[in-house]
């Protein structure tokens, strides 16, 4: 494990000021302001996941109306994931330069623009371009949301706050996306029902834009840029329980620097920063873990209906079983959010990886009855979402404020790329060796996950401003 040294200056703040910030956040605890911010962010992520699932839901309609092949539909998903990975990297870099709040709004605007483009697309080429824009906004928004909530909360509560993002996304989002689509199709039947689905996904985004203007910049980012007065105002807002444009007394939680250690100058970060010193080890270790778990999740999510049909179940039953098994996803995200408050990160990740390995092997080899299929599938989804949510919690804690956006975005982008590429390998394993072979590969991925996280540091209950050498 890389050596740890005490709090150091993060760009424009001294170590003493960062310690004052830590103390202030711990003193403030969890207020109505925190809950309002979390609610707005989670709502945005919920509809992001609806949009992420949209291509799969409208695929049959597009094939019928435009004569698209399964490969054409698959490409729309692939280009969305590629754009999401690029969006995550660029958004993380830009968030470290221009602020979390700025990039949250930029990404939401891109998401909205892409959804409008999808709804109005005259043909396949324009739809593919619109999906790229959607993916760019989706990837950037989720990464920014993870970073943002980690910086608003105290060391004790930040794990739960970040975990709630995936409760709304991977949990409720994946479960409710089919129901949302069915509701839209019922209200707007006909050959253009798929356009109405994309169109309806614009409305919640516009609604959230109106409310997100009340979300301030994070106090950690403001202090890292030397903006002490603004950081004090945000901390006072959190303590008052009111949103950003309300009236509340401002307290000087952080004092201007008067000690001998002057604030360091603000410098532009580079991609290499997350591979310098003690950060290289954690970036590589958690990057491997992110690749493994998101690759496994998306492989199973994509191939699950095919797997069930291959085991003799009808298409209707396959979709029904998939929805039932997704209940494990919601429970897993809730469990990770809860465990983020009570348990060390590496303990949760290691135990969860071993449990996912066993659950995957069970699903691949013990599916003789419907009850066993549903139980093993739900258990596997529970483990997967526990791990994925825990990675979201862990990632922003690994880097100080000056490179947190970039580091978090890189780790999550690796997961996105891993998900896109692992689906091909999983499909090949399924074709060659059946369900047991595919889930054997996934079990091996989780063993590698468990090994990799042992090389990263524990962050539970610690300051997230510690520099590594």
Coordinates of C-alpha atoms in Angstrom, one line a residue:
X1 CA 0.0 0.0 0.0
X2 CA 1.3 3.5 -0.8
X3 CA 2.5 5.5 2.1
X4 CA 0.1 8.1 3.5
X5 CA 1.1 11.5 4.8
X6 CA -1.1 14.0 6.6
X7 CA -3.4 16.5 4.9
X8 CA -1.6 18.6 2.4
X9 CA -2.6 21.6 0.5
X10 CA -5.0 20.8 -2.4
X11 CA -4.3 23.4 -5.1
X12 CA -5.3 26.8 -3.6
X13 CA -6.0 25.6 0.0
X14 CA -3.6 25.0 2.9
X15 CA -3.6 21.8 5.0
X16 CA -5.1 23.7 7.9
X17 CA -8.0 24.9 5.8
X18 CA -8.7 21.4 4.5
X19 CA -8.8 20.2 8.1
X20 CA -11.2 22.9 9.0
X21 CA -13.4 21.8 6.0
X22 CA -13.3 18.2 7.3
X23 CA -14.3 19.3 10.7
X24 CA -17.1 21.5 9.4
X25 CA -18.6 18.7 7.3
X26 CA -18.5 16.3 10.2
X27 CA -20.1 18.9 12.5
X28 CA -22.9 19.7 10.0
X29 CA -23.7 16.1 9.4
X30 CA -26.7 15.3 7.3
X31 CA -29.3 18.1 6.7
X32 CA -32.3 18.8 4.6
X33 CA -30.0 20.4 2.1
X34 CA -28.1 17.2 1.6
X35 CA -31.3 15.2 1.1
X36 CA -32.6 17.7 -1.5
X37 CA -29.3 17.6 -3.4
X38 CA -29.2 13.8 -3.3
X39 CA -32.8 13.6 -4.5
X40 CA -32.2 15.8 -7.5
X41 CA -29.0 14.0 -8.5
X42 CA -30.6 10.6 -8.1
X43 CA -33.6 11.7 -10.2
X44 CA -31.3 12.7 -13.0
X45 CA -29.4 9.4 -12.9
X46 CA -32.8 7.5 -12.9
X47 CA -33.7 9.0 -16.2
X48 CA -30.2 8.5 -17.5
X49 CA -30.7 4.8 -17.1
X50 CA -34.1 5.0 -18.8
X51 CA -32.3 6.5 -21.7
X52 CA -29.5 4.0 -21.5
X53 CA -32.1 1.2 -21.8
X54 CA -34.1 2.9 -24.5
X55 CA -32.4 1.3 -27.6
X56 CA -33.1 -2.2 -26.3
X57 CA -36.7 -1.3 -25.6
X58 CA -37.4 0.3 -29.0
X59 CA -35.3 -2.2 -31.0
X60 CA -38.2 -4.3 -32.2
X61 CA -40.1 -1.2 -33.4
X62 CA -37.0 0.0 -35.3
X63 CA -36.4 -3.3 -36.9
X64 CA -40.0 -3.4 -38.1
X65 CA -40.2 0.2 -39.3
X66 CA -36.7 0.7 -40.8
X67 CA -35.8 -3.0 -41.5
X68 CA -32.7 -2.9 -39.2
X69 CA -30.7 -6.0 -38.4
X70 CA -29.8 -7.1 -34.9
X71 CA -26.3 -5.9 -35.7
X72 CA -27.6 -2.4 -36.5
X73 CA -29.4 -2.3 -33.1
X74 CA -26.3 -3.6 -31.4
X75 CA -24.2 -0.9 -33.0
X76 CA -26.5 1.8 -31.5
X77 CA -25.7 0.4 -28.0
X78 CA -22.0 0.1 -28.8
X79 CA -21.7 3.7 -29.9
X80 CA -23.6 4.9 -26.8
X81 CA -21.1 3.0 -24.6
X82 CA -18.1 4.4 -26.5
X83 CA -19.4 7.9 -26.2
X84 CA -20.1 7.4 -22.5
X85 CA -16.5 6.3 -21.9
X86 CA -15.2 9.4 -23.8
X87 CA -17.7 11.6 -22.0
X88 CA -16.6 10.3 -18.6
X89 CA -12.9 11.0 -19.3
X90 CA -13.4 14.5 -20.7
X91 CA -16.1 15.5 -18.2
X92 CA -13.8 14.4 -15.3
X93 CA -11.0 16.5 -16.6
X94 CA -13.2 19.5 -17.2
X95 CA -14.9 19.2 -13.8
X96 CA -11.5 19.5 -12.1
X97 CA -10.9 22.7 -14.2
X98 CA -14.3 24.4 -14.3
X99 CA -16.3 22.9 -11.4
X100 CA -18.6 20.0 -10.7
X101 CA -21.8 22.1 -10.9
X102 CA -20.8 23.5 -14.4
X103 CA -20.2 20.0 -15.8
X104 CA -23.4 18.6 -14.3
X105 CA -25.4 21.1 -16.2
X106 CA -23.4 20.7 -19.4
X107 CA -23.8 17.0 -19.4
X108 CA -27.5 17.3 -18.7
X109 CA -27.9 19.7 -21.7
X110 CA -26.0 17.2 -23.9
X111 CA -28.3 14.4 -22.7
X112 CA -31.4 16.5 -23.5
X113 CA -30.1 17.5 -26.9
X114 CA -29.3 13.9 -27.8
X115 CA -32.8 12.7 -26.7
X116 CA -34.4 15.4 -28.9
X117 CA -32.2 14.2 -31.8
X118 CA -33.3 10.6 -31.3
X119 CA -36.9 11.5 -31.3
X120 CA -36.6 13.5 -34.5
X121 CA -34.1 11.3 -36.3
X122 CA -35.2 10.9 -40.0
X123 CA -33.0 7.8 -40.5
X124 CA -30.5 5.4 -39.0
X125 CA -27.4 7.6 -39.5
X126 CA -28.9 10.6 -37.6
X127 CA -30.1 8.3 -34.9
X128 CA -26.6 6.9 -34.4
X129 CA -25.2 10.4 -34.2
X130 CA -27.9 11.3 -31.6
X131 CA -27.1 8.2 -29.6
X132 CA -23.4 9.3 -29.5
X133 CA -24.4 12.7 -28.1
X134 CA -26.7 10.9 -25.6
X135 CA -23.9 8.6 -24.5
X136 CA -21.5 11.5 -24.1
X137 CA -23.9 13.3 -21.7
X138 CA -24.8 10.1 -19.8
X139 CA -21.2 9.1 -19.1
X140 CA -20.3 12.6 -18.0
X141 CA -23.3 13.2 -15.8
X142 CA -22.9 9.9 -13.8
X143 CA -19.2 10.5 -13.2
X144 CA -19.9 14.1 -12.1
X145 CA -22.7 13.1 -9.8
X146 CA -20.5 10.5 -8.0
X147 CA -17.8 13.1 -7.5
X148 CA -20.2 15.8 -6.4
X149 CA -22.0 13.8 -3.7
X150 CA -18.7 12.5 -2.3
X151 CA -17.6 16.1 -1.8
X152 CA -20.8 17.4 -0.2
X153 CA -20.8 14.9 2.6
X154 CA -18.9 14.0 5.7
X155 CA -16.5 11.0 5.8
X156 CA -19.2 9.0 7.6
X157 CA -22.1 9.7 5.2
X158 CA -20.4 10.0 1.8
X159 CA -20.5 6.3 1.1
X160 CA -24.3 6.1 1.6
X161 CA -24.8 9.3 -0.4
X162 CA -22.9 8.0 -3.4
X163 CA -24.4 4.6 -3.1
X164 CA -27.9 6.1 -3.4
X165 CA -27.0 7.2 -7.0
X166 CA -26.9 3.5 -8.1
X167 CA -30.1 2.8 -6.1
X168 CA -31.8 5.2 -8.5
X169 CA -29.7 4.1 -11.5
X170 CA -28.7 0.4 -11.5
X171 CA -31.5 -0.5 -9.1
X172 CA -34.8 1.4 -9.8
X173 CA -33.7 2.5 -13.3
X174 CA -33.1 -1.0 -14.7
X175 CA -36.3 -2.3 -13.0
X176 CA -38.6 0.6 -14.1
X177 CA -37.3 1.2 -17.6
X178 CA -39.5 -1.5 -19.2
X179 CA -42.5 -0.3 -17.3
X180 CA -41.8 3.3 -18.4
X181 CA -41.6 2.3 -22.0
X182 CA -44.8 0.2 -21.8
X183 CA -46.6 3.2 -20.4
X184 CA -45.4 5.5 -23.2
X185 CA -46.3 2.9 -25.8
X186 CA -49.8 2.6 -24.3
X187 CA -50.3 6.4 -24.4
X188 CA -48.8 6.8 -27.9
X189 CA -49.4 3.7 -29.9
X190 CA -48.4 3.3 -33.5
X191 CA -45.3 3.1 -35.6
X192 CA -43.9 6.3 -34.1
X193 CA -44.2 5.1 -30.5
X194 CA -40.4 4.8 -30.3
X195 CA -40.1 8.6 -31.1
X196 CA -42.5 9.4 -28.2
X197 CA -40.4 7.3 -25.9
X198 CA -37.3 9.4 -26.7
X199 CA -39.4 12.6 -26.6
X200 CA -40.8 11.8 -23.1
X201 CA -37.2 11.3 -21.9
X202 CA -36.6 15.0 -22.6
X203 CA -39.3 16.2 -20.3
X204 CA -37.9 14.9 -17.0
X205 CA -34.4 16.3 -17.9
X206 CA -35.9 19.8 -18.5
X207 CA -37.7 19.5 -15.2
X208 CA -34.5 18.6 -13.3
X209 CA -32.6 21.4 -15.0
X210 CA -35.0 23.9 -13.4
X211 CA -34.3 22.5 -9.9
X212 CA -30.6 21.9 -10.4
X213 CA -30.0 25.6 -10.5
X214 CA -30.4 25.5 -6.8
X215 CA -27.5 23.0 -6.3
X216 CA -24.3 24.9 -5.5
X217 CA -20.7 24.1 -6.2
X218 CA -19.1 21.7 -3.8
X219 CA -17.2 23.3 -0.8
X220 CA -14.2 21.0 -1.5
X221 CA -13.8 22.3 -5.1
X222 CA -14.3 25.9 -4.0
X223 CA -11.7 25.6 -1.3
X224 CA -9.3 23.8 -3.6
X225 CA -9.4 26.9 -5.8
X226 CA -8.8 29.3 -2.9
X227 CA -12.4 30.6 -2.9
X228 CA -12.8 30.6 0.9
X229 CA -15.8 32.9 1.2
X230 CA -17.8 30.9 -1.4
X231 CA -16.9 27.6 0.4
X232 CA -18.2 29.1 3.7
X233 CA -21.4 30.1 2.1
X234 CA -22.0 26.6 0.8
X235 CA -21.2 25.1 4.2
X236 CA -23.6 27.5 5.8
X237 CA -26.3 26.5 3.2
X238 CA -25.8 22.9 4.1
X239 CA -25.9 23.6 7.8
X240 CA -29.1 25.7 7.4
X241 CA -31.0 23.0 5.6
X242 CA -31.9 25.4 2.8
X243 CA -31.1 25.4 -0.9
X244 CA -28.6 27.7 -2.6
X245 CA -30.9 30.7 -3.4
X246 CA -32.5 30.9 0.0
X247 CA -31.6 33.3 2.8
X248 CA -29.5 31.9 5.6
X249 CA -26.7 33.2 8.0
X250 CA -23.2 32.7 6.7
X251 CA -20.6 31.4 9.2
X252 CA -16.8 31.4 8.9
X253 CA -16.2 27.7 9.1
X254 CA -13.0 28.1 7.2
X255 CA -10.6 31.0 8.0
X256 CA -8.3 32.8 5.5
X257 CA -4.8 31.5 5.6
X258 CA -2.7 33.3 8.2
X259 CA -0.1 30.6 8.9
X260 CA 3.4 30.3 7.5
X261 CA 2.2 27.8 4.8
X262 CA 0.9 29.9 2.0
X263 CA -1.6 28.3 -0.4
X264 CA 0.1 26.7 -3.4
X265 CA -0.6 28.1 -6.8
X266 CA -3.4 26.5 -8.8
X267 CA -1.9 24.5 -11.7
X268 CA -3.5 22.7 -14.6
X269 CA -3.8 18.9 -14.1
X270 CA -2.8 16.3 -16.6
X271 CA -3.9 12.8 -17.3
X272 CA -0.5 11.6 -16.0
X273 CA -1.3 12.9 -12.5
X274 CA -3.4 9.8 -11.6
X275 CA -0.4 7.6 -12.4
X276 CA 2.2 9.5 -10.4
X277 CA 3.5 8.4 -7.1
X278 CA 1.1 6.4 -4.9
X279 CA -1.8 7.1 -7.3
X280 CA -0.4 4.7 -10.0
X281 CA -1.0 1.6 -7.8
X282 CA -4.5 2.4 -6.9
X283 CA -5.5 3.6 -10.4
X284 CA -4.3 0.3 -11.9
X285 CA -5.7 -1.9 -9.1
X286 CA -9.2 -0.4 -9.0
X287 CA -9.2 0.1 -12.8
X288 CA -8.8 -3.6 -13.2
X289 CA -11.6 -4.2 -10.7
X290 CA -13.9 -1.8 -12.5
X291 CA -13.2 -3.5 -15.8
X292 CA -14.1 -6.9 -14.3
X293 CA -17.3 -6.1 -12.5
X294 CA -18.9 -3.8 -15.1
X295 CA -17.8 -6.1 -17.9
X296 CA -19.5 -9.0 -16.1
X297 CA -22.7 -7.0 -15.4
X298 CA -23.2 -5.8 -18.9
X299 CA -22.4 -9.2 -20.4
X300 CA -25.1 -10.9 -18.3
X301 CA -27.6 -8.1 -18.7
X302 CA -27.2 -8.2 -22.5
X303 CA -27.2 -12.0 -22.9
X304 CA -29.7 -13.0 -20.1
X305 CA -32.7 -13.4 -22.4
X306 CA -30.6 -15.4 -24.9
X307 CA -29.4 -17.6 -22.1
X308 CA -32.9 -18.3 -20.8
X309 CA -34.2 -19.1 -24.3
X310 CA -31.3 -21.5 -24.8
X311 CA -32.4 -23.3 -21.6
X312 CA -35.8 -23.9 -23.1
X313 CA -37.9 -21.0 -21.8
X314 CA -40.1 -18.9 -24.1
X315 CA -39.2 -15.3 -25.0
X316 CA -42.1 -14.1 -22.9
X317 CA -41.0 -16.0 -19.8
X318 CA -37.4 -15.0 -20.5
X319 CA -38.3 -11.3 -20.2
X320 CA -40.5 -11.9 -17.2
X321 CA -37.7 -13.8 -15.5
X322 CA -35.2 -11.1 -16.3
X323 CA -37.4 -8.4 -14.7
X324 CA -37.8 -10.6 -11.5
X325 CA -34.1 -11.2 -11.3
X326 CA -33.5 -7.5 -11.5
X327 CA -35.1 -7.1 -8.1
X328 CA -31.7 -8.4 -6.8
X329 CA -30.1 -5.3 -8.4
X330 CA -32.2 -2.9 -6.4
X331 CA -31.5 -4.8 -3.2
X332 CA -27.8 -5.0 -4.0
X333 CA -27.6 -1.2 -4.5
X334 CA -29.5 -0.6 -1.3
X335 CA -27.2 -3.0 0.6
X336 CA -24.1 -1.3 -0.8
X337 CA -25.4 2.1 0.2
X338 CA -26.0 0.9 3.7
X339 CA -22.7 -1.0 4.0
X340 CA -21.0 2.2 2.8
X341 CA -21.9 3.7 6.1
X342 CA -20.8 0.9 8.4
X343 CA -18.1 -1.2 6.7
X344 CA -14.6 -0.7 5.2
X345 CA -14.6 -0.5 1.4
X346 CA -12.1 -3.3 0.7
X347 CA -13.9 -5.7 3.0
X348 CA -17.2 -5.2 1.2
X349 CA -15.5 -5.4 -2.2
X350 CA -13.6 -8.6 -1.4
X351 CA -16.5 -10.4 0.2
X352 CA -18.8 -9.3 -2.6
X353 CA -16.5 -10.5 -5.3
X354 CA -16.2 -14.0 -3.8
X355 CA -20.0 -14.1 -3.4
X356 CA -20.5 -13.0 -7.0
X357 CA -18.1 -15.8 -8.1
X358 CA -20.1 -18.4 -6.3
X359 CA -23.5 -17.0 -7.4
X360 CA -22.3 -17.0 -11.0
X361 CA -21.1 -20.6 -10.8
X362 CA -24.4 -21.6 -9.3
X363 CA -26.4 -19.9 -12.1
X364 CA -24.2 -21.6 -14.7
X365 CA -24.6 -25.1 -13.3
X366 CA -27.7 -25.4 -11.2
X367 CA -30.7 -24.2 -13.3
X368 CA -32.8 -27.3 -13.3
X369 CA -36.0 -25.5 -12.2
X370 CA -37.7 -22.1 -12.5
X371 CA -37.3 -21.5 -8.8
X372 CA -33.5 -22.2 -8.9
X373 CA -33.1 -20.0 -12.0
X374 CA -34.8 -17.0 -10.3
X375 CA -33.0 -17.5 -7.0
X376 CA -29.5 -17.9 -8.6
X377 CA -30.2 -15.0 -11.0
X378 CA -31.4 -12.7 -8.3
X379 CA -28.5 -13.6 -6.0
X380 CA -26.0 -12.9 -8.8
X381 CA -27.6 -9.6 -9.6
X382 CA -27.6 -8.7 -5.9
X383 CA -23.8 -9.3 -5.8
X384 CA -23.1 -7.5 -9.0
X385 CA -24.9 -4.3 -8.0
X386 CA -23.4 -4.4 -4.5
X387 CA -20.0 -4.4 -6.1
X388 CA -20.7 -1.8 -8.8
X389 CA -22.2 0.5 -6.3
X390 CA -19.3 0.0 -3.9
X391 CA -16.9 0.9 -6.8
X392 CA -18.8 4.1 -7.3
X393 CA -18.4 4.8 -3.5
X394 CA -14.7 3.9 -3.5
X395 CA -13.5 5.7 -6.7
X396 CA -13.9 9.4 -5.6
X397 CA -12.3 8.6 -2.2
X398 CA -9.0 7.5 -3.9
X399 CA -8.0 11.0 -5.1
X400 CA -7.8 14.5 -3.6
X401 CA -10.0 17.3 -4.9
X402 CA -7.5 18.6 -7.4
X403 CA -7.6 15.3 -9.5
X404 CA -10.8 13.6 -8.1
X405 CA -12.9 14.3 -11.2
X406 CA -10.2 12.9 -13.5
X407 CA -9.4 9.9 -11.4
X408 CA -13.0 8.9 -10.8
X409 CA -13.9 9.4 -14.5
X410 CA -11.0 7.2 -15.6
X411 CA -11.9 4.3 -13.3
X412 CA -15.6 4.4 -14.4
X413 CA -14.6 4.9 -18.1
X414 CA -12.6 1.7 -17.8
X415 CA -15.7 -0.1 -16.5
X416 CA -17.7 1.2 -19.5
X417 CA -15.0 0.1 -22.0
X418 CA -14.8 -3.3 -20.2
X419 CA -18.5 -3.7 -20.5
X420 CA -18.5 -3.0 -24.2
X421 CA -15.6 -5.5 -24.9
X422 CA -16.5 -8.2 -22.4
X423 CA -19.9 -8.8 -24.0
X424 CA -18.1 -10.0 -27.2
X425 CA -16.0 -12.5 -25.2
X426 CA -18.9 -13.6 -23.1
X427 CA -21.0 -14.3 -26.2
X428 CA -18.1 -16.3 -27.7
X429 CA -17.8 -18.4 -24.5
X430 CA -21.5 -19.0 -24.6
X431 CA -21.4 -20.2 -28.2
X432 CA -18.5 -22.5 -27.5
X433 CA -19.1 -23.8 -24.0
X434 CA -22.7 -22.9 -23.1
X435 CA -24.0 -21.3 -20.0
X436 CA -21.5 -23.0 -17.7
X437 CA -18.6 -21.8 -19.8
X438 CA -19.8 -18.3 -19.9
X439 CA -20.4 -18.0 -16.1
X440 CA -17.1 -19.8 -15.5
X441 CA -15.4 -16.9 -17.3
X442 CA -17.4 -14.4 -15.2
X443 CA -16.5 -16.2 -12.0
X444 CA -12.8 -15.9 -13.0
X445 CA -13.3 -12.2 -13.6
X446 CA -14.5 -11.8 -10.0
X447 CA -11.6 -13.7 -8.6
X448 CA -9.3 -11.3 -10.5
X449 CA -11.4 -8.5 -9.1
X450 CA -10.9 -9.7 -5.5
X451 CA -7.1 -10.0 -6.0
X452 CA -6.8 -6.5 -7.6
X453 CA -8.5 -4.6 -4.8
X454 CA -6.0 -5.9 -2.3
X455 CA -3.4 -3.6 -3.8
X456 CA -5.5 -0.4 -3.2
X457 CA -5.6 1.5 0.1
X458 CA -8.5 1.5 2.5
X459 CA -10.4 4.8 2.6
X460 CA -13.3 4.2 5.0
X461 CA -13.7 7.0 7.5
X462 CA -10.5 8.8 6.3
X463 CA -10.0 12.2 4.8
X464 CA -10.2 12.2 1.0
X465 CA -7.6 15.0 0.8
X466 CA -4.6 12.9 1.8
X467 CA -1.8 13.1 -0.8
X468 CA 0.1 10.0 -1.7
X469 CA 3.8 9.6 -2.3

